[in-house]
C-alpha cells in the first residue's frame, strides 16, 4: 500500500493544484527527487547540498540491516529486553512512533528531569541495553544520560561496553568516545539532518532492538520513492503544495490528528519536522498536536488515515518519506531554507552561560498561589491577585493570529503514579492519570480561547517547536512550568546535576523568548503533585 493525499475542501484543493502546477512548470518535483540543492536559493544551497541524503534512505539504509541484526541477536542472547533510548529531537521522536505503532516497548529518555531518568534507571537495569543517539555527538542531554548510565552500570558490576550501543555521525566526538570505551557504533548518514533521520540508523537501531520490523519500514518507503519524481500522482508534491499554499493564504496553524489511524504518535514527529524546518525568518507553519480542531480561519486540519480538510493515508515508512518531501516543497513555497535551524543554538548558549554561574538567577516571584510561584512579567503591568488571573491574562494576551505555548519541564511519566483504587476500571485509572497530568492544562485552556494552544515537554520541545517559537512569526505567548526536585542526579564528570541543568534550560529559553518582547511567564511548582492539581483547578477558574 502506498501513500495517498486527499482533500476534503474545494478551496484547499484548488490552492494546492495551482501551487503544484507552478512547481511542476519550474521542474521542482524531478529536481528535488534528483537531490538538487539549488531549489531553495543560493543562501540555502551549501546546507541543502549536505542534507538531501534522506531521499536515498529506502535503499541506502539497507546496508545497515546486517549490523543491526547482529546487535539484536546479541541483545537477545544476553536477555536484554529493556531497551532505553537516550536521544533528543530527531534521535528520539521517530523511534518512539515506530515502536508505539509496532506495539513493542521502548523507554525514551528525551528529558533532563531527574525523576524521569531515575524511573528508567531503576527499571530492570540488569536487563537494560542503552542506545545513545546523537548526530552531533555533543548533545548535552544525551551526553548526561550516557554518563549517568555508565556510572550506574559500573556500580552494579556491569561492564558498560556490554550494554551501550552508540548511534552517531562519522567523526563526531561521541564516535571517538565510543571507540575508546569499546562500545558498538552504528554510523548514520552524515548527509541527513536530524529531523529527516527517521529511516537512518537513528530510527532503525533502537526500533529494531525493541522488536520492530525495520526492514518493512524501508520497503514501505521504497514503494513511495518512485512517485516523488512525478508531476502527477506524487503524494509528496500534493501534500507540500497544500501545506505551503495554505500557509501563504494565512492558514499557517496545522492541526494534526491521528485518532482513527493504526499509526500511533506520528503527529509528534511531524510537529518537529515542520516546526523546526519552516519556523524561521519570521515565517513558518505551526503544528498543533493533541487539539480539537477549532473554527479559527488560520487553522488547517490534517488527518492521518482519518477525515480532515487534508488527509494523508498510508503505511508508516511511506508517511515518513512523504512528509519529509512535502516539508521541503513547503519550504520552497515559503521562501525559507528547510534544512537549517538558526535559532536552536540560542537557548543552548543561554543555558551554558547560566550553568557557569554559581547560582541560577531564578528571580523573585511576583505571586505565590499555594504550591505555585509565578515569575516574569504579565501584560498589563499590574500584579495579579491569583493564579486564575495569571492564566486569564495570558489568554487575553494572545494576538488575533497568535497562539499559546505551554512548556513543561517536568517528568512526563509522573502522572501514571497517581493513586487509584485497586479495583479501578481503566476509565477510572485514566481519569486519575489525567487529573495528575500537566498536559491536561492544554485542553482546559484551549476551551477558553479561539486561538491554538500547544503543549511541549521541556527540554524535548527545544529540539522541535523551540525553533519556531524564536524564528517563526513573533505572535506567541509562552507559559513555562518548572518544578522542585526532590531527588536529584549528579552528572559524572560535570559540575552540575540534572535538576540544575533542567532549570538552566528553562531559564535560558525564557531569556530567549523575553528578549524578543514576547509574554513569557514561568510557573514553578514547589510541590509537583499539589502544584499540578492547583494549576488544573486554576484553569477551570480562569
Short mmCIF file of C-alpha atoms in Angstrom, two decimals, residues 136 140-141 195 276 279 340-353 461-464 466-468 470-471 504-505 508-509 512 516:
data_model
loop_
_atom_site.label_atom_id
_atom_site.label_comp_id
_atom_site.label_asym_id
_atom_site.label_seq_id
_atom_site.Cartn_x
_atom_site.Cartn_y
_atom_site.Cartn_z
CA UNK A 136 26.43 15.97 16.59
CA UNK A 140 24.12 17.93 26.42
CA UNK A 141 21.07 15.88 27.43
CA UNK A 195 14.64 15.73 11.82
CA UNK A 276 11.88 23.24 13.02
CA UNK A 279 9.83 28.31 11.57
CA UNK A 340 18.83 24.77 8.85
CA UNK A 341 17.81 25.68 12.42
CA UNK A 342 19.39 29.09 13.08
CA UNK A 343 17.74 29.75 16.43
CA UNK A 344 18.11 26.36 18.13
CA UNK A 345 21.60 27.18 19.42
CA UNK A 346 20.43 30.36 21.15
CA UNK A 347 18.76 28.68 24.12
CA UNK A 348 21.65 26.17 24.34
CA UNK A 349 24.14 29.03 24.60
CA UNK A 350 21.99 30.77 27.22
CA UNK A 351 21.88 27.51 29.20
CA UNK A 352 25.66 27.17 29.05
CA UNK A 353 26.18 30.69 30.36
CA UNK A 461 10.47 20.77 22.58
CA UNK A 462 13.67 22.86 22.34
CA UNK A 463 14.73 20.43 19.60
CA UNK A 464 11.35 20.82 17.91
CA UNK A 466 11.67 25.73 20.04
CA UNK A 467 12.99 26.84 16.65
CA UNK A 468 9.54 28.03 15.58
CA UNK A 470 12.06 32.05 18.24
CA UNK A 471 12.46 32.06 14.46
CA UNK A 504 19.01 26.30 33.45
CA UNK A 505 17.42 25.12 30.19
CA UNK A 508 17.80 30.05 29.14
CA UNK A 509 14.81 29.64 26.86
CA UNK A 512 15.49 33.99 24.58
CA UNK A 516 12.02 39.11 21.65
#
